[in-house]
PDB file of C-alpha atoms in Angstrom:
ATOM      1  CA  UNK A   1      90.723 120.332  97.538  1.00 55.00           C
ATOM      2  CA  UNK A   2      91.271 117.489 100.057  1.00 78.00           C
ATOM      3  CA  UNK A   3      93.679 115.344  97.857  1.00 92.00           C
ATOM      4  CA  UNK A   4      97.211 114.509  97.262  1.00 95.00           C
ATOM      5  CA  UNK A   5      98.974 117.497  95.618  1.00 96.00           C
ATOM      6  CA  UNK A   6     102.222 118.308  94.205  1.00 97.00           C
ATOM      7  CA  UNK A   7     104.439 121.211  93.441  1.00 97.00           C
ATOM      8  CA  UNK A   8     105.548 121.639  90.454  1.00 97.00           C
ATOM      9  CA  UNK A   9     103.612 120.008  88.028  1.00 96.00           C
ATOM     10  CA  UNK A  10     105.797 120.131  85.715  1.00 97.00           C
ATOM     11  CA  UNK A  11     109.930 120.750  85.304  1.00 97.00           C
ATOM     12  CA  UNK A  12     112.546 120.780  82.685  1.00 98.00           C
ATOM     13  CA  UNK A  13     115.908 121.085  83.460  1.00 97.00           C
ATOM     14  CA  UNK A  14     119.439 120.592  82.276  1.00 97.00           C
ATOM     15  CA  UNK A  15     121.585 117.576  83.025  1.00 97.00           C
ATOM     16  CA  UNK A  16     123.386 117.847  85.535  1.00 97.00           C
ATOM     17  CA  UNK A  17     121.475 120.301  87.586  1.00 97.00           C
ATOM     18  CA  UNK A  18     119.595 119.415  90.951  1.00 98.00           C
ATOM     19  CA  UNK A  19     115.850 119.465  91.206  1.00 98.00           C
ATOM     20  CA  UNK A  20     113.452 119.029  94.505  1.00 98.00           C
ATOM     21  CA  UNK A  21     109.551 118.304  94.545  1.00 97.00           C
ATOM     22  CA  UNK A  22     107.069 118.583  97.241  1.00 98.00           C
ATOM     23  CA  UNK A  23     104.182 116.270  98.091  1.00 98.00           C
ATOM     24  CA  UNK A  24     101.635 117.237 100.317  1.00 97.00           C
ATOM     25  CA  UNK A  25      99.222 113.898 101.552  1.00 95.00           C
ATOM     26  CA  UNK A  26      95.889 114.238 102.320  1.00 93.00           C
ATOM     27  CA  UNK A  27      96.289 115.714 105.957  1.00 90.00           C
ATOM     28  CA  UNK A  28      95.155 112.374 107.974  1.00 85.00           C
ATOM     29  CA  UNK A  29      96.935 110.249 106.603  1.00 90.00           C
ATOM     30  CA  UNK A  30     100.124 109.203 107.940  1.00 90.00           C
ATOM     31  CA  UNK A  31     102.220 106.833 105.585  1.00 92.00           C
ATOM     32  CA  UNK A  32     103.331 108.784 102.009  1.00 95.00           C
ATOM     33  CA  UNK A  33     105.001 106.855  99.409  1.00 95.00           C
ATOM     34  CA  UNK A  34     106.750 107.808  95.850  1.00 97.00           C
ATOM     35  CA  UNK A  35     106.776 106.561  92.648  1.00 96.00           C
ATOM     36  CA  UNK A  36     108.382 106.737  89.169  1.00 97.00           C
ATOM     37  CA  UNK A  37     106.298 106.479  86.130  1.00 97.00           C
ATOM     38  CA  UNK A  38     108.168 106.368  82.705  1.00 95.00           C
ATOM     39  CA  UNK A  39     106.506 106.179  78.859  1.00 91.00           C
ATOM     40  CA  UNK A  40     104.292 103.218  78.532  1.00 90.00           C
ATOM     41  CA  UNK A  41     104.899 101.421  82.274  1.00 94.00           C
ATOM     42  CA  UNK A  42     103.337 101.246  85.654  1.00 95.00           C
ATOM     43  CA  UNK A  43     104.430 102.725  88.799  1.00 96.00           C
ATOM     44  CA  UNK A  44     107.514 101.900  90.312  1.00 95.00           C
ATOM     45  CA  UNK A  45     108.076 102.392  93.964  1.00 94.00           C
ATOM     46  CA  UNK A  46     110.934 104.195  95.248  1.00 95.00           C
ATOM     47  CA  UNK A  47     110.413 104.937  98.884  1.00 95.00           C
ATOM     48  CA  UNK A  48     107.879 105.307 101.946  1.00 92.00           C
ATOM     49  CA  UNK A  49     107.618 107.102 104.888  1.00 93.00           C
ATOM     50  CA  UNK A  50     105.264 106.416 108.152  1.00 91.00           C
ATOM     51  CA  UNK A  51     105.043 109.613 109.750  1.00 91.00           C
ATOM     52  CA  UNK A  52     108.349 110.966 109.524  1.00 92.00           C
ATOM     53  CA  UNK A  53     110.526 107.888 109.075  1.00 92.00           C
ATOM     54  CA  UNK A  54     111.529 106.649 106.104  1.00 91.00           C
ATOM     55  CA  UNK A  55     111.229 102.610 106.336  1.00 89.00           C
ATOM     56  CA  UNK A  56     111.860 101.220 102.524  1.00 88.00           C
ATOM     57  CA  UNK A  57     113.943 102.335  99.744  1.00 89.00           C
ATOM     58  CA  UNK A  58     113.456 100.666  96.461  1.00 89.00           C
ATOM     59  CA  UNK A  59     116.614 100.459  94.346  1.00 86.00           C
ATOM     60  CA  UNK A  60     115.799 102.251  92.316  1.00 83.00           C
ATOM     61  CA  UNK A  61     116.355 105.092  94.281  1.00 86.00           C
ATOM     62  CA  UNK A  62     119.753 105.273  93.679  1.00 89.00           C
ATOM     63  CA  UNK A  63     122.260 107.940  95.893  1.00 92.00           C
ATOM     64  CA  UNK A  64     121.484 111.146  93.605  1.00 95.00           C
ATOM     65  CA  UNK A  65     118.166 110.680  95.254  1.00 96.00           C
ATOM     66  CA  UNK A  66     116.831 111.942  98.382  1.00 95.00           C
ATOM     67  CA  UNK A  67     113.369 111.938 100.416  1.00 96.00           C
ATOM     68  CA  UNK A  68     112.686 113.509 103.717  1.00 95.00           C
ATOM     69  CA  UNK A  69     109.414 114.314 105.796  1.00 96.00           C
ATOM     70  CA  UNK A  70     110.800 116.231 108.061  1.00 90.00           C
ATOM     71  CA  UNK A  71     107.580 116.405 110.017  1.00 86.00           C
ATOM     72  CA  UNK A  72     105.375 113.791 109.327  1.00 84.00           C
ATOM     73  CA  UNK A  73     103.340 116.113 106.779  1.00 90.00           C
ATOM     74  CA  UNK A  74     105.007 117.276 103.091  1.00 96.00           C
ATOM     75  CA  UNK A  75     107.304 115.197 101.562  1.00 97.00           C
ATOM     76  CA  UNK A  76     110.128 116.527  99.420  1.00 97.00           C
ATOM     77  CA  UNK A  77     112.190 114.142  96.992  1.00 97.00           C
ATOM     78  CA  UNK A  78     115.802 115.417  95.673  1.00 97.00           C
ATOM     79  CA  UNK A  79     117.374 114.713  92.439  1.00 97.00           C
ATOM     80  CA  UNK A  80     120.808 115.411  92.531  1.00 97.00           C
ATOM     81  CA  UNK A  81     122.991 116.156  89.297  1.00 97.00           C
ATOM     82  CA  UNK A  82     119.942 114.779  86.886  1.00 97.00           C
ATOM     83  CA  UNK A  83     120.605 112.503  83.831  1.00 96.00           C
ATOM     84  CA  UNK A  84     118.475 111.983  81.028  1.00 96.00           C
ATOM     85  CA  UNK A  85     116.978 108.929  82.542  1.00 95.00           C
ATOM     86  CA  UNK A  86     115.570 110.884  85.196  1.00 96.00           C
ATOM     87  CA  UNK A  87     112.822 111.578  82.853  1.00 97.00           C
ATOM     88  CA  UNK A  88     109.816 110.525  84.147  1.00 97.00           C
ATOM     89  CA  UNK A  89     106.598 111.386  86.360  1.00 97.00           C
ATOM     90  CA  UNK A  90     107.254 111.523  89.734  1.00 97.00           C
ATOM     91  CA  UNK A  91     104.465 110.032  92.082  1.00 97.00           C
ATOM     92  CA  UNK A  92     103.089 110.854  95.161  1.00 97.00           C
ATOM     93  CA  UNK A  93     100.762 108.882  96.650  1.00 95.00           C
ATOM     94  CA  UNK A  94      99.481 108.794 100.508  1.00 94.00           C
ATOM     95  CA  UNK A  95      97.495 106.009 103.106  1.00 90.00           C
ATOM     96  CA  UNK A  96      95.894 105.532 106.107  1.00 84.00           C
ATOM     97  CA  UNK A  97      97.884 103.330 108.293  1.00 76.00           C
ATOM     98  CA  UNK A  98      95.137 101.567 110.580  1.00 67.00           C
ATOM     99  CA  UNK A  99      93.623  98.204 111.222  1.00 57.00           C
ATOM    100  CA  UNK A 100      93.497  96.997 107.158  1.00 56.00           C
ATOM    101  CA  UNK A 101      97.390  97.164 107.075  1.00 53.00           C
ATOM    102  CA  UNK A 102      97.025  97.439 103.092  1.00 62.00           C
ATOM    103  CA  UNK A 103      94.790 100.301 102.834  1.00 74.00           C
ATOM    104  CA  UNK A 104      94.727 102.046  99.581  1.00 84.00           C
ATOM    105  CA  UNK A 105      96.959 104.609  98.504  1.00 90.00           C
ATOM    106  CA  UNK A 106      95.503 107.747  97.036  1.00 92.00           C
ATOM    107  CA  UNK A 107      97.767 109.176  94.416  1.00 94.00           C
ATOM    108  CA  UNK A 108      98.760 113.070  93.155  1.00 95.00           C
ATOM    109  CA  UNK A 109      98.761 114.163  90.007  1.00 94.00           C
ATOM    110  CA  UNK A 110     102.630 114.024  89.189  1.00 96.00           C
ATOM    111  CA  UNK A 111     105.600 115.924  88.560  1.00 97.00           C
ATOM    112  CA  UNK A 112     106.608 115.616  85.227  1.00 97.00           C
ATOM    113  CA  UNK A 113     110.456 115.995  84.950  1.00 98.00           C
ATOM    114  CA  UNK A 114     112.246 116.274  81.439  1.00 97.00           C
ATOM    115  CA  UNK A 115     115.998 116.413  81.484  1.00 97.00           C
ATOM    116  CA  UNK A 116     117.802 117.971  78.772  1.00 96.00           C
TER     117      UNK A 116
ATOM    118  CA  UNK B   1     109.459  88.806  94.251  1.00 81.00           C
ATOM    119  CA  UNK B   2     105.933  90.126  93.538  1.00 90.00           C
ATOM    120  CA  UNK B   3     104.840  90.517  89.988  1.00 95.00           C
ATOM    121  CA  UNK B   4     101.889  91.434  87.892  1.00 97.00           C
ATOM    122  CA  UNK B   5     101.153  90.672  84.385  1.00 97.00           C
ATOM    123  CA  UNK B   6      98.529  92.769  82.254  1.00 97.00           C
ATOM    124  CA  UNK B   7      99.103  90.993  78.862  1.00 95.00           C
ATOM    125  CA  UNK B   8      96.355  93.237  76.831  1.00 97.00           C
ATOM    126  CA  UNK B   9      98.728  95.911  75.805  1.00 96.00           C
ATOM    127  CA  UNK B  10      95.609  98.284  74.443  1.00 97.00           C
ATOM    128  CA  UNK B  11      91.832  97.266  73.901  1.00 97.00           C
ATOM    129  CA  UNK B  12      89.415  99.046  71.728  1.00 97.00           C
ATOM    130  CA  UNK B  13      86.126  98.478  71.657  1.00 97.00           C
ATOM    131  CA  UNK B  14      82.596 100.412  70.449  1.00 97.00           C
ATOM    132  CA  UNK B  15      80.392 101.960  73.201  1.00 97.00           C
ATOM    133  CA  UNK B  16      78.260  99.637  75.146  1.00 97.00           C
ATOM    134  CA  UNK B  17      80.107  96.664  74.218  1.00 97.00           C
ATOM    135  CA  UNK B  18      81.254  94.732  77.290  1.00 97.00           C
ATOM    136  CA  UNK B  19      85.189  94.264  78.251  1.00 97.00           C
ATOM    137  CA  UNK B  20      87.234  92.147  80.552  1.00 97.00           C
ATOM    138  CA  UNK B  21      90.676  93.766  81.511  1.00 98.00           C
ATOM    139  CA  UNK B  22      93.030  90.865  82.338  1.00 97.00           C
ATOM    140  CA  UNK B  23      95.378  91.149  85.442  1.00 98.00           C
ATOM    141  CA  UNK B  24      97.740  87.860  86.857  1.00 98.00           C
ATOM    142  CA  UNK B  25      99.998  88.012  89.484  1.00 97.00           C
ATOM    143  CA  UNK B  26     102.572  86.505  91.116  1.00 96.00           C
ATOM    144  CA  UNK B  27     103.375  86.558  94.613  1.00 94.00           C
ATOM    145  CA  UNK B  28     104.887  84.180  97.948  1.00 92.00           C
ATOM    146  CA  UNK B  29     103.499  86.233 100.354  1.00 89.00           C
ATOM    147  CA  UNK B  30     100.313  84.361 102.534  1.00 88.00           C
ATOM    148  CA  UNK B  31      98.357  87.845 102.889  1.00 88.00           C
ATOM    149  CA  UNK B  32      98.266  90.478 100.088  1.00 91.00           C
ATOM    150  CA  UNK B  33      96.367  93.237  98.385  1.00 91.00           C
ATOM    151  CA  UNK B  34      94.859  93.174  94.607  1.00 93.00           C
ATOM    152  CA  UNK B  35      93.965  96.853  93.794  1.00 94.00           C
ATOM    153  CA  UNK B  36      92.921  98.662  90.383  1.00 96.00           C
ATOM    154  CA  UNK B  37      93.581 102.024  89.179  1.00 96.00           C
ATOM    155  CA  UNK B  38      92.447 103.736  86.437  1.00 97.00           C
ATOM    156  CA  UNK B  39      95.037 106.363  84.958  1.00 96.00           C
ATOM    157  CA  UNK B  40      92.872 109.149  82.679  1.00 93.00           C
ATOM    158  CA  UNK B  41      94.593 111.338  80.132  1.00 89.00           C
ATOM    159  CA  UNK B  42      95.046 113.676  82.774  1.00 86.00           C
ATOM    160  CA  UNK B  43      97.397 111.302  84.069  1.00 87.00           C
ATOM    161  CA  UNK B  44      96.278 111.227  88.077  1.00 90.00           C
ATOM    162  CA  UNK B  45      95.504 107.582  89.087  1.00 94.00           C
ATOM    163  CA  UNK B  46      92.332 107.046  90.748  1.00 94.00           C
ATOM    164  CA  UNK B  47      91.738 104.372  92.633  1.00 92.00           C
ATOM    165  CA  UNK B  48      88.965 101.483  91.895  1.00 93.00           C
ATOM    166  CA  UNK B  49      88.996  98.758  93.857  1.00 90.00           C
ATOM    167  CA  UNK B  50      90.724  96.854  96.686  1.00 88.00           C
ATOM    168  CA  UNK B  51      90.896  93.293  97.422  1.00 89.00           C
ATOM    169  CA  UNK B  52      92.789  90.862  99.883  1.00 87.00           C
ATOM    170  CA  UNK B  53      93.781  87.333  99.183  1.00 89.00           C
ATOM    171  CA  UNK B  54      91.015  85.647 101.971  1.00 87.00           C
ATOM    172  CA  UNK B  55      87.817  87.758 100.175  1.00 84.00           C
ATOM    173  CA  UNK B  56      87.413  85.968  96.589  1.00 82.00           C
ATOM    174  CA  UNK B  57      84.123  86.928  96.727  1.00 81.00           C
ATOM    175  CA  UNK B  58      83.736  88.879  93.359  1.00 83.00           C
ATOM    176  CA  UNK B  59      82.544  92.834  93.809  1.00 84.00           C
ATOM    177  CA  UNK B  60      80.213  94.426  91.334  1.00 85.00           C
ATOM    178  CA  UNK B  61      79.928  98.053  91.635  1.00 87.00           C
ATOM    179  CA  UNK B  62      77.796  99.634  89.079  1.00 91.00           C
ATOM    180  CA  UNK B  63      79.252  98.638  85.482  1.00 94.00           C
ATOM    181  CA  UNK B  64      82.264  97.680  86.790  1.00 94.00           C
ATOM    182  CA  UNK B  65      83.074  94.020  88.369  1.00 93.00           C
ATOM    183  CA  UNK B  66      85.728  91.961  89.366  1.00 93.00           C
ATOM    184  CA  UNK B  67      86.396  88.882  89.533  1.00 94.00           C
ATOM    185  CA  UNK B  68      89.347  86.892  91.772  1.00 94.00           C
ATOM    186  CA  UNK B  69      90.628  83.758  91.479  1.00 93.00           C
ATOM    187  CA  UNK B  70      92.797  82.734  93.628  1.00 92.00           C
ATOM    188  CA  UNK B  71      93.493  78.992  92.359  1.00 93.00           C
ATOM    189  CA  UNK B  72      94.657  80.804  88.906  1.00 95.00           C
ATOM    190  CA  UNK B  73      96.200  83.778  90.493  1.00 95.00           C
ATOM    191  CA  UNK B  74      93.639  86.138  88.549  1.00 96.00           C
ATOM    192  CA  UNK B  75      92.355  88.957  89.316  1.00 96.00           C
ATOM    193  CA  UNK B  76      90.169  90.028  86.013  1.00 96.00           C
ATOM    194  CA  UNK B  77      88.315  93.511  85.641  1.00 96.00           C
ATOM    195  CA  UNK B  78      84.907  93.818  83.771  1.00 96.00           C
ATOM    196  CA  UNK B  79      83.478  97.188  82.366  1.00 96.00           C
ATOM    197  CA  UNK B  80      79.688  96.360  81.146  1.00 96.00           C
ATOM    198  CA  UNK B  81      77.887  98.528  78.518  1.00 97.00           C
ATOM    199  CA  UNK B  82      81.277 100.752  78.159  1.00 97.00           C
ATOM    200  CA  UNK B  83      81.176 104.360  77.872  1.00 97.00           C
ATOM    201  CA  UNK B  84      83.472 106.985  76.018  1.00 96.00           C
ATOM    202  CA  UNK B  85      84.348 108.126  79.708  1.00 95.00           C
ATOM    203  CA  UNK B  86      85.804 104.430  80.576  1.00 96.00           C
ATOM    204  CA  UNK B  87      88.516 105.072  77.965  1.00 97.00           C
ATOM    205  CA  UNK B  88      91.804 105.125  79.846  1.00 97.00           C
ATOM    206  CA  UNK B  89      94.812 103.238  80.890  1.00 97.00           C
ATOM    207  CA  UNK B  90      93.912 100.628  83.797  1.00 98.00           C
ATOM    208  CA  UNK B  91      96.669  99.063  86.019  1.00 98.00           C
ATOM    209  CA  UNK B  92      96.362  96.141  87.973  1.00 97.00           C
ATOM    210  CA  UNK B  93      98.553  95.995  91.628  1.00 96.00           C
ATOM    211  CA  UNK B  94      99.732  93.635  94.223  1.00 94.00           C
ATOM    212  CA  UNK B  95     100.803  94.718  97.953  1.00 90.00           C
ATOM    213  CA  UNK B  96     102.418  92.332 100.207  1.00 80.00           C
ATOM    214  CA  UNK B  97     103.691  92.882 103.717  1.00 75.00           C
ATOM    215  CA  UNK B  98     106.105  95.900 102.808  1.00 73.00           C
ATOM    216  CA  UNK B  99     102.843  98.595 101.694  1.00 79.00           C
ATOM    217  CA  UNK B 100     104.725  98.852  98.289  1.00 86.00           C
ATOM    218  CA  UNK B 101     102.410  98.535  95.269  1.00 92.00           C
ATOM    219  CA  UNK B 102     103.732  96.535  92.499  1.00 94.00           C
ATOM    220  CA  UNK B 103     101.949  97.765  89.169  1.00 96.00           C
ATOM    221  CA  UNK B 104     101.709  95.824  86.013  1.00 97.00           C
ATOM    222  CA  UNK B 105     102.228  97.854  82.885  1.00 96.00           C
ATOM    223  CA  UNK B 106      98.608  98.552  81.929  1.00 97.00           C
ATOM    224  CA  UNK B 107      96.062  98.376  79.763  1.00 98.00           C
ATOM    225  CA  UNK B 108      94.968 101.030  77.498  1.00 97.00           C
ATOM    226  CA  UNK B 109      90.991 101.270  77.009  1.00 98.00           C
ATOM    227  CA  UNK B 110      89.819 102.869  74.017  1.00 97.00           C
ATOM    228  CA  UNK B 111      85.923 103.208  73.819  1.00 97.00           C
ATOM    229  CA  UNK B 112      84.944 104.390  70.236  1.00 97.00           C
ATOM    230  CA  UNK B 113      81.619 106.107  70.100  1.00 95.00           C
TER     231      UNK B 113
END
């Protein structure tokens, strides 16, 4: 499979705990973004990288949060001492960075987090 | 700000009917994106179309169309002769200069056999 994975698919936890996720992009592409998806809504960005550096933060992302890609391949995203708004589906979605400076983003199929 | 307004909340219609997924958006930027996604029940998005603001040339691709007006900031999605496979929840969303894809909050398709 050639896609836009993630690890774990799904996650429970208890408040207050920390959770991390991995994203792994589709292996040419170069920019890797994440998302939030709650009950009923679209997307909502929270950050993207380009190669290793991460150039927006959404925020959203507030400081319990952390990204990194350390180099320029998987992406992990931190929660720090979750809350039960954390809830959500957690997004990964990756692009090729090239001429079309909007390319489309190919997505993952999510990390489900419930907080208890 | 960028923002993108899908005002059918859920659609159902009977197989082979035709239907027309509304999408409007709002935006200040010069030189942006329209895309669609389709979001199954398995819940991975999968990506349908892409479109930039100087193209308003509408795309047909199969049974699906779109159709992009600029001068009404509309950017409409057609599904001819649906199928029980189209059912779904379709998002409509707008990239500007910063990559980030603003979503609208989606449509749910439900195609009745």
């Amino acid at each position: 499979d050639t896609g836009v994975s993630q690890d774990p698919r799904h996650k429970i936890t208890k408040r207050g705990q920390n959770v991390t996720f991995r994203c792994d992009p589709i292996s040419e592409h170069n920019r890797l973004y994440w998302y939030r998806q709650t009950l009923g809504q679209g997307p909502e960005f929270l950050t993207y990288f380009q190669n290793e550096a991460q150039l927006e933060k959404s925020r959203l992302l507030s400081d319990r949060f952390s990204a990194e890609r350390p180099k320029g391949s998987f992406s992990t995203l931190e929660i720090q001492h979750t809350e039960q708004g954390d809830s959500a589906m957690y997004l990964c979605a990756s692009s090729l960075a090239g001429l079309a400076a909007y390319n489309e983003q190919f997505f993952g199929p999510g990390t489900r987090l419930t907080v208890l | 700000a960028q923002k993108v307004t899908q005002a059918q909340t859920e659609i159902s219609v009977v197989e082979k009917e035709d239907v027309t997924l509304d999408c409007v958006y709002e935006t200040r930027d010069t030189t942006y994106y329209l895309f669609w996604y389709k979001q199954p029940p398995s819940g991975e998005l999968v990506f349908l179309i892409r479109r930039n603001s100087f193209d308003e040339q509408n795309e047909i691709s199969g049974r699906y169309s779109w159709n992009f007006q600029k001068s009404t900031s509309s950017f409409n999605f057609t599904i001819t002769a649906s199928q029980v496979v189209d059912s779904a929840v379709y998002f409509c969303a707008l990239s500007g200069p910063s990559y980030q894809l603003t979503f609208g909050k989606g449509t749910k398709l439900s195609v009745i056999p």
